[in-house]
CSV table of C-alpha atoms in Angstrom, one decimal:
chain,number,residue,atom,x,y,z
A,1091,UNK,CA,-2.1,-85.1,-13.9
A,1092,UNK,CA,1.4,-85.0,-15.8
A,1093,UNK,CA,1.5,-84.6,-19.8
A,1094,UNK,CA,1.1,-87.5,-21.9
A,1095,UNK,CA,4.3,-86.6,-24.1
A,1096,UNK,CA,6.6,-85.7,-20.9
A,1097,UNK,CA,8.9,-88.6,-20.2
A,1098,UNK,CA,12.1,-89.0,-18.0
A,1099,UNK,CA,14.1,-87.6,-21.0
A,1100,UNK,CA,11.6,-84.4,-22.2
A,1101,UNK,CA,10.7,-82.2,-19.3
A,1102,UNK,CA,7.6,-79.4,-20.3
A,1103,UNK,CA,6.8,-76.4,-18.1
A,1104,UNK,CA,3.9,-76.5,-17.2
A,1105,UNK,CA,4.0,-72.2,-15.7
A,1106,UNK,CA,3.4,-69.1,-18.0
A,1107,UNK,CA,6.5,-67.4,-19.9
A,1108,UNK,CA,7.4,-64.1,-19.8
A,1109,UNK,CA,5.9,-63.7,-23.4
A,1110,UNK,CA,2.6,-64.6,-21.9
A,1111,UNK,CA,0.4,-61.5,-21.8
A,1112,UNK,CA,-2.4,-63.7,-19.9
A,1113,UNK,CA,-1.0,-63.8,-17.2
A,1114,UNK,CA,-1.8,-61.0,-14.7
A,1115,UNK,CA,1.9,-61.0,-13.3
A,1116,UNK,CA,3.7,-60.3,-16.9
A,1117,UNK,CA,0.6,-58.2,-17.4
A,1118,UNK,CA,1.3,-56.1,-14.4
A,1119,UNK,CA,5.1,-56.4,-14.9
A,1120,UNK,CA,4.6,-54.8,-18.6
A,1121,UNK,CA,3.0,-52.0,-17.4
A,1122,UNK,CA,5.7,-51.0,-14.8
A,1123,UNK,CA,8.2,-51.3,-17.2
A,1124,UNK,CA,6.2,-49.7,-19.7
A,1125,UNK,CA,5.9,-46.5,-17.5
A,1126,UNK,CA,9.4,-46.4,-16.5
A,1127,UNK,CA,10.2,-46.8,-20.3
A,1128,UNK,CA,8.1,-44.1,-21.0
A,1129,UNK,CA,9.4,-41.3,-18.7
A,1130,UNK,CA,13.3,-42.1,-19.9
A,1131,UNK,CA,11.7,-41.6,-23.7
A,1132,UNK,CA,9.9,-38.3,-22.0
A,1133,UNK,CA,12.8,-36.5,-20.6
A,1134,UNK,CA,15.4,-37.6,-23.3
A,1135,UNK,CA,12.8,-36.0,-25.7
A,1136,UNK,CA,12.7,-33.0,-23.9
A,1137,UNK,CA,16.8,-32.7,-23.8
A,1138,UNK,CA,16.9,-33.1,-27.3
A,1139,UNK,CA,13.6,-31.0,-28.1
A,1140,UNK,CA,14.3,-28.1,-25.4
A,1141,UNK,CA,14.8,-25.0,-28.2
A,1142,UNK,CA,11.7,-26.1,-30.2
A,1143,UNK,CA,10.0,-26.2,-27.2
A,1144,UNK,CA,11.1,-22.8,-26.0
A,1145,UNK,CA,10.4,-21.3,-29.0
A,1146,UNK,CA,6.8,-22.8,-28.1
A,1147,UNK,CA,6.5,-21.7,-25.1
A,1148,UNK,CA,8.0,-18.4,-26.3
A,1149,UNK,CA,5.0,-18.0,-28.7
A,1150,UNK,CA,2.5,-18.5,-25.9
A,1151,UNK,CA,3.7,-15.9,-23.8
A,1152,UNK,CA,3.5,-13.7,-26.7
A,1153,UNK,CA,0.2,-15.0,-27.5
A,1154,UNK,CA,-0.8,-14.2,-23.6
A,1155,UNK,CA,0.7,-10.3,-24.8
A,1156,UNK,CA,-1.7,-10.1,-27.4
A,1157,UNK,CA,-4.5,-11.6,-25.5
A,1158,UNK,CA,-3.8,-9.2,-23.3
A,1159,UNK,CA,-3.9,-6.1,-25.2
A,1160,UNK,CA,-7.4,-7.3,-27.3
A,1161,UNK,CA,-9.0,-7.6,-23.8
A,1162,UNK,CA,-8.1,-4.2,-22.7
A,1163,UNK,CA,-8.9,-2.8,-26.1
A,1164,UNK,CA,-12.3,-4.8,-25.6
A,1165,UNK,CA,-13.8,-2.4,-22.7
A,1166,UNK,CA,-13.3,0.4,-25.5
A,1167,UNK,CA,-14.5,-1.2,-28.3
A,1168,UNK,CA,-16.9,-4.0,-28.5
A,1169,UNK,CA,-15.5,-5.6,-32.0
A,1170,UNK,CA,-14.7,-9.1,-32.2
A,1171,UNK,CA,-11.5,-10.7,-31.3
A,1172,UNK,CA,-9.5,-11.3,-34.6
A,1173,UNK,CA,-10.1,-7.7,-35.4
A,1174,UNK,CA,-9.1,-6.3,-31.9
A,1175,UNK,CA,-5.6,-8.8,-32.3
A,1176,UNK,CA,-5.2,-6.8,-35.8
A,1177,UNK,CA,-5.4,-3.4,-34.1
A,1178,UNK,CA,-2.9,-4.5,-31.6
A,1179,UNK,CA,-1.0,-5.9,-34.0
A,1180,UNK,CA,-0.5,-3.1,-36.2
A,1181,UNK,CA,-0.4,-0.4,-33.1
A,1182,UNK,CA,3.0,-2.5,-31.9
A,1183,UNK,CA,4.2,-2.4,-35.5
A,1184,UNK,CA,3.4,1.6,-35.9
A,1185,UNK,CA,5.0,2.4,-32.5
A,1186,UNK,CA,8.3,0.6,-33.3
A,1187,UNK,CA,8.4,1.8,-37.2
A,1188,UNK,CA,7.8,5.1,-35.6
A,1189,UNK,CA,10.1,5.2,-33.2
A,1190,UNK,CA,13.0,3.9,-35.3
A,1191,UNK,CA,11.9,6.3,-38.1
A,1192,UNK,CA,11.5,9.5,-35.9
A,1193,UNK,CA,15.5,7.8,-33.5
A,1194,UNK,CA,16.7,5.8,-36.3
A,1195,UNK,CA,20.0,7.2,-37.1
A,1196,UNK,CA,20.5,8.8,-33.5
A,1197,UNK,CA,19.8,5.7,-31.8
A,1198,UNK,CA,22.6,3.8,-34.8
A,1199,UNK,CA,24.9,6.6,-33.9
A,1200,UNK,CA,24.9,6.2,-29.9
A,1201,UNK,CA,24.6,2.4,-30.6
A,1202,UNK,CA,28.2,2.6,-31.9
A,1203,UNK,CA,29.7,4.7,-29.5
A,1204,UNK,CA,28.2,2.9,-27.0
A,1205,UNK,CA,30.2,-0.1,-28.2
A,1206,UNK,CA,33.2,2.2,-28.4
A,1207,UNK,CA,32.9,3.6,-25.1
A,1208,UNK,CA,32.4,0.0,-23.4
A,1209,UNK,CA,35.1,-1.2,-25.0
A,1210,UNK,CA,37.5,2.0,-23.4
A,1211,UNK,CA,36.1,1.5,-20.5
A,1212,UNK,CA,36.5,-2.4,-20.2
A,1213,UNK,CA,40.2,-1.8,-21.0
A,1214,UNK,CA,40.3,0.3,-18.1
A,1215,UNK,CA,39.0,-1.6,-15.8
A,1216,UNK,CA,41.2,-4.8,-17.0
A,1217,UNK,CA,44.4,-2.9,-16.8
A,1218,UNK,CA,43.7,-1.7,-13.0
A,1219,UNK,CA,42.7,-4.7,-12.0
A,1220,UNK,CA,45.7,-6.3,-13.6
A,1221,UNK,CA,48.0,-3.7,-11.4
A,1222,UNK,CA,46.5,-4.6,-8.4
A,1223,UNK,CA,47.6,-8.2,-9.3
A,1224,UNK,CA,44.4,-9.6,-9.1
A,1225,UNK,CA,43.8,-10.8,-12.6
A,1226,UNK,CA,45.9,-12.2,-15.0
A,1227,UNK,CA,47.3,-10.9,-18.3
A,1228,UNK,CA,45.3,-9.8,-21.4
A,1229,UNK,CA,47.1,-13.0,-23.7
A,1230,UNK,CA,45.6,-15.3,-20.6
A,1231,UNK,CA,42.3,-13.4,-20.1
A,1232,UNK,CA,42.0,-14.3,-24.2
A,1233,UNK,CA,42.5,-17.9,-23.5
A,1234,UNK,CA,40.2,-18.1,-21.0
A,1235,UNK,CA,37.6,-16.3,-23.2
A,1236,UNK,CA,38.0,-19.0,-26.0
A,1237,UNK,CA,37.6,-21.8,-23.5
A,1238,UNK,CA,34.8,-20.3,-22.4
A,1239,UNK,CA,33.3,-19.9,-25.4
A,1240,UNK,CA,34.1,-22.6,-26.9
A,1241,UNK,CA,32.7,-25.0,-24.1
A,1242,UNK,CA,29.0,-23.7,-24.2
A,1243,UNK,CA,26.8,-26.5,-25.3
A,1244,UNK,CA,24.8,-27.5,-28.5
A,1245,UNK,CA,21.6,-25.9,-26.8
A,1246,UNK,CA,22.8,-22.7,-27.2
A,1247,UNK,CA,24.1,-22.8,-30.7
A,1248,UNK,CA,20.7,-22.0,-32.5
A,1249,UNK,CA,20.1,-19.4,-30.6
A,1250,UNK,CA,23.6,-17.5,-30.2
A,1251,UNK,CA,24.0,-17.1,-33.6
A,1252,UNK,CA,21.8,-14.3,-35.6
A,1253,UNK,CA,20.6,-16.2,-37.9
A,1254,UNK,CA,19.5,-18.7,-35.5
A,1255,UNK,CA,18.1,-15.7,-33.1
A,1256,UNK,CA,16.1,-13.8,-36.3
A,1257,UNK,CA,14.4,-17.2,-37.1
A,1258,UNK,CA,13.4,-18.2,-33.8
A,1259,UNK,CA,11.8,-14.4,-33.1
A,1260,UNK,CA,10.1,-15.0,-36.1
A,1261,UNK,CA,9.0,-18.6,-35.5
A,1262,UNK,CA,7.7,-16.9,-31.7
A,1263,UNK,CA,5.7,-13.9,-33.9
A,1264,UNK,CA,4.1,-16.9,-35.9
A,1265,UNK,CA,2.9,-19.3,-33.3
A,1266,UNK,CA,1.6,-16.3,-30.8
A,1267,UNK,CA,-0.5,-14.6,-33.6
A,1268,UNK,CA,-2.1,-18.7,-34.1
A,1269,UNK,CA,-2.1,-18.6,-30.6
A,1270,UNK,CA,-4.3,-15.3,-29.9
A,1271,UNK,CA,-6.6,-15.6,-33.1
A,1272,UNK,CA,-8.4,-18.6,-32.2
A,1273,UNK,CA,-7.1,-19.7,-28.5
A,1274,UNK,CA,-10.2,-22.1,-28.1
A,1275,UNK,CA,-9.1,-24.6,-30.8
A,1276,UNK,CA,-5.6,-25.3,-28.7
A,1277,UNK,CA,-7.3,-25.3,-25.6
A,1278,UNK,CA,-9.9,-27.8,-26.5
A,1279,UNK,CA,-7.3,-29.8,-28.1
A,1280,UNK,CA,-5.1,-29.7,-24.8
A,1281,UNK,CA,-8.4,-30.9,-23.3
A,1282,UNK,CA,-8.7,-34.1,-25.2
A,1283,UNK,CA,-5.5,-35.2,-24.2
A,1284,UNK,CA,-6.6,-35.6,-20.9
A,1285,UNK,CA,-8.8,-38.0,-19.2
A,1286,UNK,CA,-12.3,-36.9,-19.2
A,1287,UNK,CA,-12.2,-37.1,-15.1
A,1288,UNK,CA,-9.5,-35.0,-15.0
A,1289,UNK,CA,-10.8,-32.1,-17.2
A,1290,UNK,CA,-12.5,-30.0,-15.0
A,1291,UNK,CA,-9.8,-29.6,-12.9
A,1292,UNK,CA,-6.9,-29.4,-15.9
A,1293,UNK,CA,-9.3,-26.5,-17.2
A,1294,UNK,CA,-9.5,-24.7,-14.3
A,1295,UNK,CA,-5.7,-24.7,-14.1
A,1296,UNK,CA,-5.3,-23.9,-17.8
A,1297,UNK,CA,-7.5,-20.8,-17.1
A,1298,UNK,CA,-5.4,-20.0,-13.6
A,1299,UNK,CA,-2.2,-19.9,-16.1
A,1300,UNK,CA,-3.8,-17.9,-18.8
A,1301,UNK,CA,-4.9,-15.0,-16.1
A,1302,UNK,CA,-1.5,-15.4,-14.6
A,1303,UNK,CA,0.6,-15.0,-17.5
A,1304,UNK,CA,-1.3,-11.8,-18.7
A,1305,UNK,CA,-0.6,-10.5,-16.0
A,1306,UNK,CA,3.0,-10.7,-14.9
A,1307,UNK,CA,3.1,-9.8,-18.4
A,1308,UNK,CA,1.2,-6.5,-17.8
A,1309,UNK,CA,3.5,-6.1,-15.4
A,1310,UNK,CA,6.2,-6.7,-16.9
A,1311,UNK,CA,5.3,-3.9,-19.8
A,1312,UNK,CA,4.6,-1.3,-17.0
A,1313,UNK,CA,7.7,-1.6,-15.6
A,1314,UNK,CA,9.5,-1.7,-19.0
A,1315,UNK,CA,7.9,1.1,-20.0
A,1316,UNK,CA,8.4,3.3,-17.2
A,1317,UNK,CA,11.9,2.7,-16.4
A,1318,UNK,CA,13.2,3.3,-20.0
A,1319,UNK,CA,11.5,6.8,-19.7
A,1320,UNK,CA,12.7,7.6,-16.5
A,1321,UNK,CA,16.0,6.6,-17.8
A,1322,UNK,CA,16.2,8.4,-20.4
A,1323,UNK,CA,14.7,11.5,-19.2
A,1324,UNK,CA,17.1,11.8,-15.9
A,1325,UNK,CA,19.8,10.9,-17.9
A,1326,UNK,CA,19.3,13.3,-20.7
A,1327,UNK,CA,18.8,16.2,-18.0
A,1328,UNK,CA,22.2,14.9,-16.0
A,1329,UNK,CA,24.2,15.4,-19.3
A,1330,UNK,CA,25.0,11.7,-19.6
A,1331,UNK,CA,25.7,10.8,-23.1
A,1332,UNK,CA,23.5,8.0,-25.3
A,1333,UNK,CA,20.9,8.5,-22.7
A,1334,UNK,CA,17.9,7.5,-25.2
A,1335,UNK,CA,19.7,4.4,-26.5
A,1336,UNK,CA,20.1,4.0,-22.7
A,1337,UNK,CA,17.0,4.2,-22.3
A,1338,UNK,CA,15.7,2.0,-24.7
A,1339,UNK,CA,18.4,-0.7,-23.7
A,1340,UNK,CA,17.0,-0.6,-19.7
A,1341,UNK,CA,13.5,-0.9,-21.1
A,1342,UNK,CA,14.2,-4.1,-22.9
A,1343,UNK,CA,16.2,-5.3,-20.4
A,1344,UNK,CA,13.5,-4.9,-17.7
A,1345,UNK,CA,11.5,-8.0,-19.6
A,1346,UNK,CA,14.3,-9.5,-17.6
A,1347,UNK,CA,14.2,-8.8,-13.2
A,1348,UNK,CA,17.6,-8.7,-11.1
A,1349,UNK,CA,20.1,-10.0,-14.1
A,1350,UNK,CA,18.8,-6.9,-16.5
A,1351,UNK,CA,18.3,-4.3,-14.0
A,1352,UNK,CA,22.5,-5.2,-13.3
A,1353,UNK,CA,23.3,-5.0,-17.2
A,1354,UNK,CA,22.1,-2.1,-17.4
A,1355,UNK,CA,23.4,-0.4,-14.2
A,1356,UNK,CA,26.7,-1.8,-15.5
A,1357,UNK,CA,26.3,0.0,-18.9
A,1358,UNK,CA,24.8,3.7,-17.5
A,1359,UNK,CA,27.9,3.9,-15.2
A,1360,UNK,CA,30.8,2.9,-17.7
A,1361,UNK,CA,28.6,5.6,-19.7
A,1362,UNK,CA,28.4,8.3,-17.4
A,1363,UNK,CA,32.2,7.7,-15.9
A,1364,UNK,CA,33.4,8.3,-19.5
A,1365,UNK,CA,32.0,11.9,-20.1
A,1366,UNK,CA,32.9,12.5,-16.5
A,1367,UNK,CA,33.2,12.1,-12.9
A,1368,UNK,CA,30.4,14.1,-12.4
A,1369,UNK,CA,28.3,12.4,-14.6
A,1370,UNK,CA,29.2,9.0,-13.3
A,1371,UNK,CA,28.0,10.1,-10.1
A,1372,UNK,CA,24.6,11.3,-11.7
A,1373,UNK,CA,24.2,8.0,-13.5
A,1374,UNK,CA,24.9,5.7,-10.3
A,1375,UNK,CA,22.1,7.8,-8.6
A,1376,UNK,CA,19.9,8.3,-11.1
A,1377,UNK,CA,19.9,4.3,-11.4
A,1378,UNK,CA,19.3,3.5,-7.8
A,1379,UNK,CA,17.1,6.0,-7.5
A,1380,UNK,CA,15.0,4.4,-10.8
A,1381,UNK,CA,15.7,0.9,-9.4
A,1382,UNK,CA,14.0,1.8,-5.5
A,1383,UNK,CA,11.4,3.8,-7.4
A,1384,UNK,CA,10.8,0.7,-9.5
A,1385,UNK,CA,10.7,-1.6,-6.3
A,1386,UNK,CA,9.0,-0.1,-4.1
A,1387,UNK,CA,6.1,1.8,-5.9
A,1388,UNK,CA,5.7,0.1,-9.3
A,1389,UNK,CA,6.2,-3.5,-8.3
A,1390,UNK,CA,4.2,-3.3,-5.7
A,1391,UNK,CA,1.2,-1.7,-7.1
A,1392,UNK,CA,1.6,-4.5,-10.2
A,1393,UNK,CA,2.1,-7.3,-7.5
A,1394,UNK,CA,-1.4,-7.1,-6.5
A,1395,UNK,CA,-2.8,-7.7,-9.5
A,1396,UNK,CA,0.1,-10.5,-10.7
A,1397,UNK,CA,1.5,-13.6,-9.2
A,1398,UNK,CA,4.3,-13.0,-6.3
A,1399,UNK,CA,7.1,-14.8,-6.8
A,1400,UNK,CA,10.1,-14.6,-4.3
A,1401,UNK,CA,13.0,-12.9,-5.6
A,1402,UNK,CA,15.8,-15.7,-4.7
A,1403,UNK,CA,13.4,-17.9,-6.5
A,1404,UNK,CA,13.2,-15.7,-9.7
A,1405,UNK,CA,16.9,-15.2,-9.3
A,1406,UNK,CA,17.4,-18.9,-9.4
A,1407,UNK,CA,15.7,-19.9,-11.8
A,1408,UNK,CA,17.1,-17.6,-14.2
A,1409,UNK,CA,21.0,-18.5,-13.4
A,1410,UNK,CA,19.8,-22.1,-14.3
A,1411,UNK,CA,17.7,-21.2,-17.7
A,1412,UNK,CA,20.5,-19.5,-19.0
A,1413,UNK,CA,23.1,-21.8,-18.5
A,1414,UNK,CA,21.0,-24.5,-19.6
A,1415,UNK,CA,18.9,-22.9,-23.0
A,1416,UNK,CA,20.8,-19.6,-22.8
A,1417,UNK,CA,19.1,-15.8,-24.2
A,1418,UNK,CA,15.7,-17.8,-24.9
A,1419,UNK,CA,15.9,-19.8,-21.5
A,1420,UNK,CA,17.1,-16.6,-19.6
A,1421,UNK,CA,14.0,-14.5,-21.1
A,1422,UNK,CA,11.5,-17.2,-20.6
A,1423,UNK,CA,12.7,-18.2,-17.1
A,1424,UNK,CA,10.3,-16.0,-15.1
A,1425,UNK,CA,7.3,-17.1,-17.2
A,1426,UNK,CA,8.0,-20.7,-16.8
A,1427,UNK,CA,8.4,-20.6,-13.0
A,1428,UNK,CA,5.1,-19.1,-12.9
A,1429,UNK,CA,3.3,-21.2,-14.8
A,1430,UNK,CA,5.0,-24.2,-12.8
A,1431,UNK,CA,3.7,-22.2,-9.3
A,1432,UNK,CA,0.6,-22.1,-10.7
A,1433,UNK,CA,0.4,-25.9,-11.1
A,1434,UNK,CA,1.3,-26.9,-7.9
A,1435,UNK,CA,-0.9,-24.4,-6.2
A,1436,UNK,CA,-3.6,-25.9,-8.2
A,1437,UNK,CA,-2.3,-29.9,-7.0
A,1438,UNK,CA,-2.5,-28.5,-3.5
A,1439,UNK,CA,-5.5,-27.1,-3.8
A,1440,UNK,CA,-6.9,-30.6,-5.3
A,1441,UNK,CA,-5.2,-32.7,-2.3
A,1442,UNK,CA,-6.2,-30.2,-0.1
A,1443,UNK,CA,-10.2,-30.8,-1.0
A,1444,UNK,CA,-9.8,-34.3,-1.6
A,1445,UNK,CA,-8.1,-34.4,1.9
A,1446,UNK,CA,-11.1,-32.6,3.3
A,1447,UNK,CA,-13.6,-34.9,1.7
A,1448,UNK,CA,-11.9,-38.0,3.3
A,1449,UNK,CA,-12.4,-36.7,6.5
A,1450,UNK,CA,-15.5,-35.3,6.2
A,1451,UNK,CA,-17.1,-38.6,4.4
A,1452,UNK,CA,-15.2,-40.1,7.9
A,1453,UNK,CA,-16.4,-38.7,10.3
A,1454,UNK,CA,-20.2,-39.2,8.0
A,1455,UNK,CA,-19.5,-42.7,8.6
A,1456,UNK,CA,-18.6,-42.6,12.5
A,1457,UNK,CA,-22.0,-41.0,12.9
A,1458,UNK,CA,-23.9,-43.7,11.1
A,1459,UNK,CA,-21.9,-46.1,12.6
A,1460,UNK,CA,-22.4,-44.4,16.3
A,1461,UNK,CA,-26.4,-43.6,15.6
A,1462,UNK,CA,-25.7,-39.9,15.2
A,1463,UNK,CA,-26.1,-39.6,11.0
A,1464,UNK,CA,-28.9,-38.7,9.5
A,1465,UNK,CA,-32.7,-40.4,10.4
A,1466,UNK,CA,-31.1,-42.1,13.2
A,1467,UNK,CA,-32.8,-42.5,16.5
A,1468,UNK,CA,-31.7,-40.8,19.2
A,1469,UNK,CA,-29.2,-42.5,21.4
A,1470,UNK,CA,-31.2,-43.1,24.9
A,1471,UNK,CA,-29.4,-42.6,28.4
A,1472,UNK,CA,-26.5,-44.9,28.9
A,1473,UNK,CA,-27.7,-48.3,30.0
A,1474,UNK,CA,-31.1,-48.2,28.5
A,1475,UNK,CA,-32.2,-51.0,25.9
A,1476,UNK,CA,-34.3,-49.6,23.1
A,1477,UNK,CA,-37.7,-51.9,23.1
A,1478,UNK,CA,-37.6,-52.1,26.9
């Protein structure tokens, strides 16, 4: 039946427009473009939000550190929780006023002639190379350092500076202490942003991550601790100078596998070649020796109880997070590669059961189907007709 008003002049279109959200095509249309939408919004939020949310993330794995250390103080004392995060608290802050009142002004001294001596032995190195014609000039090797400086990206800015490094330590203190006081209230508010189908699983996860991340972190602390002591014990015996600000430098740098266990081999041997030949060669076998003593006993023993994460991967992942977020990406890359294994072991797990429920709730259906399921006669011999 054609409109009364259309005529051979006006011609009305009589199909839904594209401003029609009736219509189950526009409707279904909307929604694709609204996810597409959505995930350009998502990532271009993370680009631009990527230190805030380090600094995040930095606060939970600091949170996971004083989880961590309630939990173990729990099989001693039975307390409750904020008062066992106190204790912790305050036994980090005691061991570190401590150690910088008891080391203070040794470790400033040796700090200083550290720089010194790195800075004599980086000369060295530069003019050898340089007669071996193998690297350009000093006035080039300075132009290449300002290019190179001067191309790192915005991302990095915040947290190159001191200023910008002090305040985001301290933002990281802030958040984990929230974190570890009341870790329930974040947790059940992660909860509600997920579907209520799709909680079980998401907290089984969440819990997976939380056991993970205390501990790598463990292990991490271990190996920290023992290594600066071994460090600095071999070295001081060897005669190698600075060897407790060595000490204390591979410690810190062990938060850190592969790239810090190299910074700091790099720094022991410019150390120990510059009181010495002799204690050069002490240094480069005290820190393999360290080093194999660290991967082959202490990793090992901590790997049991941690997640296992291939080295190339870990290696990887780190060359990335620090040319991408820089110090904060570098120091956070291990944790974040875990967490993200974690997730996808949990996915497979998921597929993997869902998988198996398909089949099985098959092959349920066959046996109906074929007489074999449950209260089903019996299938007679071939040939025969049931009733006969």
């Amino acid at each position: 039946m054609s409109d009364p008003l259309e005529s051979e002049t006006v011609h009305i279109v009589q199909e839904p427009g594209p401003n029609e959200l009736r219509d189950p095509l526009v409707r279904a249309e909307l929604k694709r473009a609204s996810v597409w939408f959505g995930l350009a919004i998502g990532v271009a939020l993370i680009v631009l939000l990527i230190q805030p949310l380090l600094i995040i993330f930095g606060g939970l794995v600091f949170a996971s550190m004083l989880d961590g250390g309630a939990r173990l103080l729990g099989r001693i004392l039975p307390i409750p929780r904020t008062l066992r995060i106190v204790i912790v608290v305050l036994l980090v802050i005691a061991f570190f006023v401590g150690l910088f009142y008891m080391t203070g002004v040794q470790i400033a001294e040796q700090a200083e002639q550290l720089r010194a001596t790195l800075e004599v032995q980086a000369n060295r190195v530069t003019h050898w190379i340089s007669d071996l014609g193998l690297m350009p000039g000093r006035s080039d090797l300075t132009g290449l350092a300002q290019q190179a400086l001067g191309s790192v990206g915005r991302l990095t800015s915040a947290v190159g500076s001191a200023v910008g490094g002090v305040a985001s330590f301290l933002m990281i203190v802030v958040l984990g202490l929230f974190v570890a006081l009341e870790p329930r209230i974040y947790e059940r508010g992660l909860q509600w942003l997920v579907p209520v189908d799709a909680r079980d699983a998401f907290a089984l996860t969440i819990s997976r991550m939380a056991t993970t991340m205390r501990r790598l972190l463990a292990g991490r602390l271990l190996g920290m601790l023992i290594e600066g002591v071994l460090i600095w014990f071999f070295l001081m015996i060897a005669g190698v100078p600075m060897a407790l600000l060595l000490g204390i430098i591979t410690g810190v740098l062990a938060f850190i596998p592969n790239i810090g266990a190299f910074v700091s081999g790099v720094l022991m041997v410019s150390v120990g070649f510059s009181a010495g030949q002799e204690q050069g060669i002490w240094a480069i076998i005290i820190y393999f020796g360290v080093q194999n003593f660290d991967g082959y006993v202490v990793i090992p023993m901590v790997a049991r109880r941690t997640v296992d994460m291939p080295p190339a991967l870990t290696l990887s992942s780190q060359i990335l997070a620090s040319t991408l977020f820089g110090v904060l990406g570098l120091a956070l890359a291990d944790p974040i590669v875990a967490m993200i294994k974690v997730a996808l072991e949990s996915e497979a797990e998921r597929a993997a059961k869902a998988a198996e429920e398909e089949n099985s709730h098959r092959r349920f259906r066959w046996r109906v189907r074929h007489g074999d399921g449950p209260g089903a006669e019996p299938a007679g011999p071939p040939g025969d007709i049931p009733g006969v």
